[in-house]
Short mmCIF file of C-alpha atoms in Angstrom, two decimals:
data_model
loop_
_atom_site.label_atom_id
_atom_site.label_comp_id
_atom_site.label_asym_id
_atom_site.label_seq_id
_atom_site.Cartn_x
_atom_site.Cartn_y
_atom_site.Cartn_z
CA GLN Y 23 -22.00 -119.20 -190.99
CA VAL Y 24 -20.96 -121.13 -194.11
CA THR Y 25 -24.54 -121.01 -195.42
CA LEU Y 26 -24.74 -117.24 -194.92
CA TRP Y 27 -21.41 -116.77 -196.69
CA LEU Y 28 -22.49 -118.91 -199.67
CA LYS Y 29 -25.73 -116.93 -199.98
CA LYS Y 30 -23.72 -113.70 -199.86
CA ILE Y 31 -21.35 -114.95 -202.60
CA TYR Y 32 -24.05 -116.20 -204.99
CA GLY Y 33 -26.53 -113.39 -204.27
CA ASN Y 34 -29.80 -113.99 -206.07
CA GLN Y 35 -28.53 -117.18 -207.72
CA PRO Y 36 -29.23 -120.53 -206.03
CA VAL Y 37 -26.35 -122.08 -204.11
CA PRO Y 38 -25.09 -125.24 -205.91
CA GLU Y 39 -25.75 -128.49 -204.11
CA TYR Y 40 -22.82 -130.09 -202.33
CA GLU Y 41 -22.25 -132.98 -199.99
CA VAL Y 42 -22.54 -131.74 -196.44
CA ASN Y 43 -20.04 -133.40 -194.12
CA ALA Y 44 -17.36 -132.36 -191.66
CA ASN Y 45 -14.65 -132.17 -194.34
CA THR Y 46 -16.57 -130.01 -196.84
CA VAL Y 47 -17.86 -127.72 -194.07
CA ASP Y 48 -14.30 -127.24 -192.75
CA ILE Y 49 -13.01 -126.42 -196.24
CA LEU Y 50 -15.84 -123.98 -196.93
CA TYR Y 51 -15.32 -122.38 -193.53
CA GLU Y 52 -11.63 -121.79 -194.28
CA LEU Y 53 -12.55 -120.33 -197.69
CA ALA Y 54 -15.10 -118.05 -196.04
CA GLU Y 55 -12.54 -116.80 -193.54
CA CYS Y 56 -9.94 -116.19 -196.27
CA ASN Y 57 -12.52 -114.40 -198.43
CA GLU Y 58 -13.68 -112.17 -195.61
CA ALA Y 59 -10.10 -111.37 -194.62
CA ARG Y 60 -9.33 -110.45 -198.22
CA ASP Y 61 -12.46 -108.29 -198.38
CA ARG Y 62 -11.38 -106.48 -195.22
CA ASP Y 63 -7.91 -105.87 -196.68
CA VAL Y 64 -9.40 -104.56 -199.92
CA SER Y 65 -11.78 -102.30 -198.00
CA LEU Y 66 -8.89 -100.88 -195.94
CA LEU Y 67 -6.87 -100.34 -199.12
CA ILE Y 68 -9.78 -98.56 -200.83
CA GLU Y 69 -10.34 -96.43 -197.74
CA ASP Y 70 -6.65 -95.51 -197.62
CA MET Y 71 -6.60 -94.64 -201.33
CA GLU Y 72 -9.75 -92.52 -200.97
CA GLN Y 73 -8.18 -90.70 -198.02
CA LYS Y 74 -4.99 -90.07 -199.99
CA ALA Y 75 -7.02 -88.87 -202.97
CA THR Y 76 -8.84 -86.43 -200.70
CA GLU Y 77 -5.54 -85.22 -199.27
CA TYR Y 78 -3.99 -84.83 -202.74
CA LYS Y 79 -7.06 -82.96 -203.94
CA ALA Y 80 -6.95 -80.64 -200.93
CA GLU Y 81 -3.24 -79.99 -201.45
CA ALA Y 82 -3.82 -79.34 -205.17
CA ASN Y 83 -6.56 -76.85 -204.36
CA TYR Y 84 -4.29 -75.18 -201.81
CA LEU Y 85 -1.46 -74.86 -204.32
CA LYS Y 86 -3.90 -73.66 -206.95
CA ASP Y 87 -5.23 -70.94 -204.62
CA LEU Y 88 -1.65 -70.06 -203.59
CA LEU Y 89 -0.59 -69.58 -207.21
CA ALA Y 90 -3.70 -67.55 -207.94
CA GLU Y 91 -3.31 -65.28 -204.90
CA SER Y 92 0.48 -64.76 -204.90
CA LEU Y 93 1.26 -64.81 -208.61
CA GLY Y 94 -2.10 -64.44 -210.24
CA LEU Y 95 -1.53 -67.69 -212.13
CA SER Y 96 -3.86 -70.52 -212.94
CA LEU Y 97 -3.48 -73.69 -214.97
CA SER Y 98 -5.69 -72.19 -217.66
CA SER Y 99 -3.51 -69.07 -217.89
CA LEU Y 100 -0.26 -71.01 -218.40
CA SER Y 101 1.20 -71.31 -221.86
CA SER Y 102 1.72 -74.70 -223.45
CA GLU Y 103 5.45 -74.34 -222.72
CA GLY Y 104 4.76 -73.58 -219.05
CA THR Y 105 2.41 -76.54 -218.78
CA SER Y 106 5.08 -78.74 -220.37
CA TYR Y 107 7.64 -77.53 -217.82
CA LEU Y 108 5.24 -78.30 -214.98
CA ASP Y 109 4.68 -81.80 -216.39
CA VAL Y 110 8.43 -82.40 -216.64
CA LEU Y 111 8.91 -81.15 -213.08
CA ALA Y 112 6.12 -83.38 -211.77
CA ASP Y 113 7.37 -86.43 -213.68
CA SER Y 114 10.90 -85.82 -212.37
CA ALA Y 115 9.63 -85.66 -208.80
CA VAL Y 116 7.69 -88.89 -209.28
CA ILE Y 117 10.68 -90.69 -210.83
CA LEU Y 118 13.06 -89.44 -208.13
CA GLU Y 119 10.45 -90.24 -205.45
CA THR Y 120 10.79 -86.85 -203.73
CA LYS Y 121 8.34 -85.54 -201.16
CA ASP Y 122 7.97 -82.27 -203.12
CA THR Y 123 9.39 -80.37 -206.11
CA SER Y 124 11.73 -78.09 -204.19
CA LEU Y 125 15.31 -77.73 -205.41
CA ALA Y 126 16.63 -79.21 -202.16
CA SER Y 127 14.52 -82.34 -202.54
CA LEU Y 128 15.39 -82.71 -206.22
CA PHE Y 129 19.13 -82.21 -205.64
CA CYS Y 130 19.16 -84.66 -202.73
CA ALA Y 131 17.34 -87.25 -204.82
CA ILE Y 132 19.69 -86.66 -207.78
CA ASN Y 133 22.74 -87.01 -205.49
CA ASP Y 134 21.35 -90.23 -204.03
CA MET Y 135 20.63 -91.62 -207.48
CA THR Y 136 24.10 -90.56 -208.70
CA SER Y 137 25.75 -92.28 -205.73
CA GLU Y 138 23.70 -95.38 -206.43
CA LEU Y 139 24.70 -95.18 -210.09
CA TYR Y 140 28.42 -94.95 -209.19
CA ALA Y 141 28.07 -97.85 -206.78
CA THR Y 142 26.32 -99.90 -209.46
CA GLU Y 143 28.98 -99.04 -212.05
CA SER Y 144 31.72 -100.00 -209.57
CA LYS Y 145 29.96 -103.29 -208.87
CA ASN Y 146 29.59 -103.87 -212.61
CA ARG Y 147 33.32 -103.29 -213.09
CA GLU Y 148 34.09 -105.80 -210.36
CA ILE Y 149 31.74 -108.33 -211.90
CA THR Y 150 33.24 -107.69 -215.35
CA LEU Y 151 36.76 -108.22 -213.99
CA GLU Y 152 35.69 -111.37 -212.18
CA LEU Y 153 33.98 -112.62 -215.33
CA SER Y 154 37.13 -111.90 -217.35
CA ASN Y 155 39.23 -113.90 -214.86
CA ILE Y 156 36.74 -116.74 -214.99
CA CYS Y 157 36.86 -116.72 -218.81
CA GLN Y 158 40.67 -116.80 -218.75
CA ASN Y 159 40.70 -119.67 -216.27
CA LEU Y 160 38.11 -121.47 -218.34
CA SER Y 161 40.16 -121.00 -221.52
CA ALA Y 162 43.27 -122.31 -219.77
CA LYS Y 163 41.37 -125.33 -218.47
CA LEU Y 164 39.93 -125.99 -221.92
CA MET Y 165 43.43 -125.87 -223.46
CA TRP Y 166 44.71 -128.17 -220.72
CA GLU Y 167 41.82 -130.54 -221.32
CA LYS Y 168 42.50 -130.49 -225.07
CA GLN Y 169 46.18 -131.31 -224.46
CA LEU Y 170 45.19 -134.14 -222.12
CA MET Y 171 42.84 -135.54 -224.75
CA GLU Y 172 45.61 -135.44 -227.35
CA ASP Y 173 48.06 -137.14 -224.97
CA LEU Y 174 45.45 -139.75 -224.14
CA LYS Y 175 44.88 -140.39 -227.84
CA LYS Y 176 48.65 -140.84 -228.38
CA VAL Y 177 48.84 -143.25 -225.44
CA GLU Y 178 45.91 -145.25 -226.82
CA GLU Y 179 47.59 -145.41 -230.23
CA LEU Y 180 50.86 -146.60 -228.63
CA ASN Y 181 48.92 -149.18 -226.63
CA GLU Y 182 47.32 -150.44 -229.83
CA ILE Y 183 50.74 -150.71 -231.50
CA GLU Y 184 52.24 -152.51 -228.49
CA LYS Y 185 49.22 -154.77 -228.32
CA ALA Y 186 49.64 -155.68 -232.00
CA THR Y 187 53.39 -156.25 -231.42
CA ASP Y 188 52.69 -158.44 -228.40
CA GLU Y 189 50.19 -160.47 -230.38
CA SER Y 190 52.74 -160.93 -233.17
CA LYS Y 191 55.40 -162.02 -230.67
CA SER Y 192 52.91 -164.35 -229.05
CA GLN Y 193 52.09 -165.92 -232.42
CA ASN Y 194 55.82 -166.32 -233.20
CA LEU Y 195 56.42 -167.86 -229.77
CA LYS Y 196 53.58 -170.31 -230.31
CA PHE Y 197 54.98 -171.18 -233.74
CA LEU Y 198 58.54 -171.73 -232.37
CA LYS Y 199 57.24 -173.82 -229.48
CA SER Y 200 55.18 -175.92 -231.87
CA LYS Y 201 58.20 -176.30 -234.18
CA THR Y 202 60.45 -177.24 -231.24
CA ASP Y 203 57.98 -179.84 -230.02
CA ASP Y 204 57.77 -181.26 -233.56
CA LEU Y 205 61.56 -181.40 -233.93
CA GLN Y 206 61.97 -183.04 -230.54
CA THR Y 207 59.37 -185.61 -231.47
CA ARG Y 208 61.11 -186.31 -234.79
CA ILE Y 209 64.53 -186.52 -233.07
CA LYS Y 210 63.17 -188.95 -230.53
CA ALA Y 211 61.59 -191.04 -233.29
CA ALA Y 212 64.86 -191.04 -235.26
CA GLU Y 213 66.83 -192.08 -232.16
CA GLU Y 214 64.38 -194.86 -231.51
CA GLN Y 215 64.79 -196.02 -235.13
CA LEU Y 216 68.59 -195.96 -234.78
CA VAL Y 217 68.40 -197.94 -231.60
CA ALA Y 218 66.03 -200.42 -233.23
CA ARG Y 219 68.49 -200.84 -236.12
CA GLU Y 220 71.39 -201.32 -233.66
CA PHE Y 221 73.21 -198.25 -234.96
CA ASP Y 222 76.87 -198.07 -233.95
CA PRO Y 223 77.59 -194.74 -232.22
CA SER Y 224 81.15 -194.83 -233.56
CA LEU Y 225 79.78 -194.17 -237.01
CA THR Y 226 78.29 -190.81 -236.17
CA HIS Y 227 79.67 -187.77 -237.85
CA LYS Y 228 81.15 -186.48 -234.62
CA SER Y 229 82.84 -189.79 -233.89
CA LEU Y 230 84.26 -189.97 -237.41
CA VAL Y 231 85.62 -186.43 -237.15
CA ASN Y 232 87.29 -187.26 -233.83
CA LEU Y 233 88.71 -190.45 -235.32
CA SER Y 234 90.03 -188.53 -238.34
CA GLU Y 235 91.74 -186.02 -236.08
#
């Protein structure tokens, strides 16, 4: 079946060589089935279109004979203006998708299209209103975000200032501690020198002041 299909596809041309195994045969078989199914669909479509063309042609001949018998009119006897009117009428029927060009069909189609237009306009107004609300909310959120960014920037600046102040206080504290340690060391050394020199405590300034009083 695959071989017959390949010969049908290539016609008088030789079929290209290919490796024959279970996998390639299965793939070609599926392609053959898809191709034949597509051909059947196309054939049905062509047959349907030919049938519709025959029906349209028969209806056109009927209308042509009806115009000729009842009104004595033919397409060749119409003026250019009349032909233009017929074209406009036919185009309108095609656009409105009516079954015929009667006033009832045209008015019904126009009413349906008008209703659809009103519904679409109403939907557009709703969407426009919703979009406007979204834009307003977005603007408010953007303003709020901008204010938050400004507040955050101020907080960061204050943190930098406080950090610099803390560093300065820390440096001063280190300096005072170092100075205190140095003074305590010097005081201790001076006391040790006084003790080594057998200094009399009664000769201190405080003792002399008390003695004077």
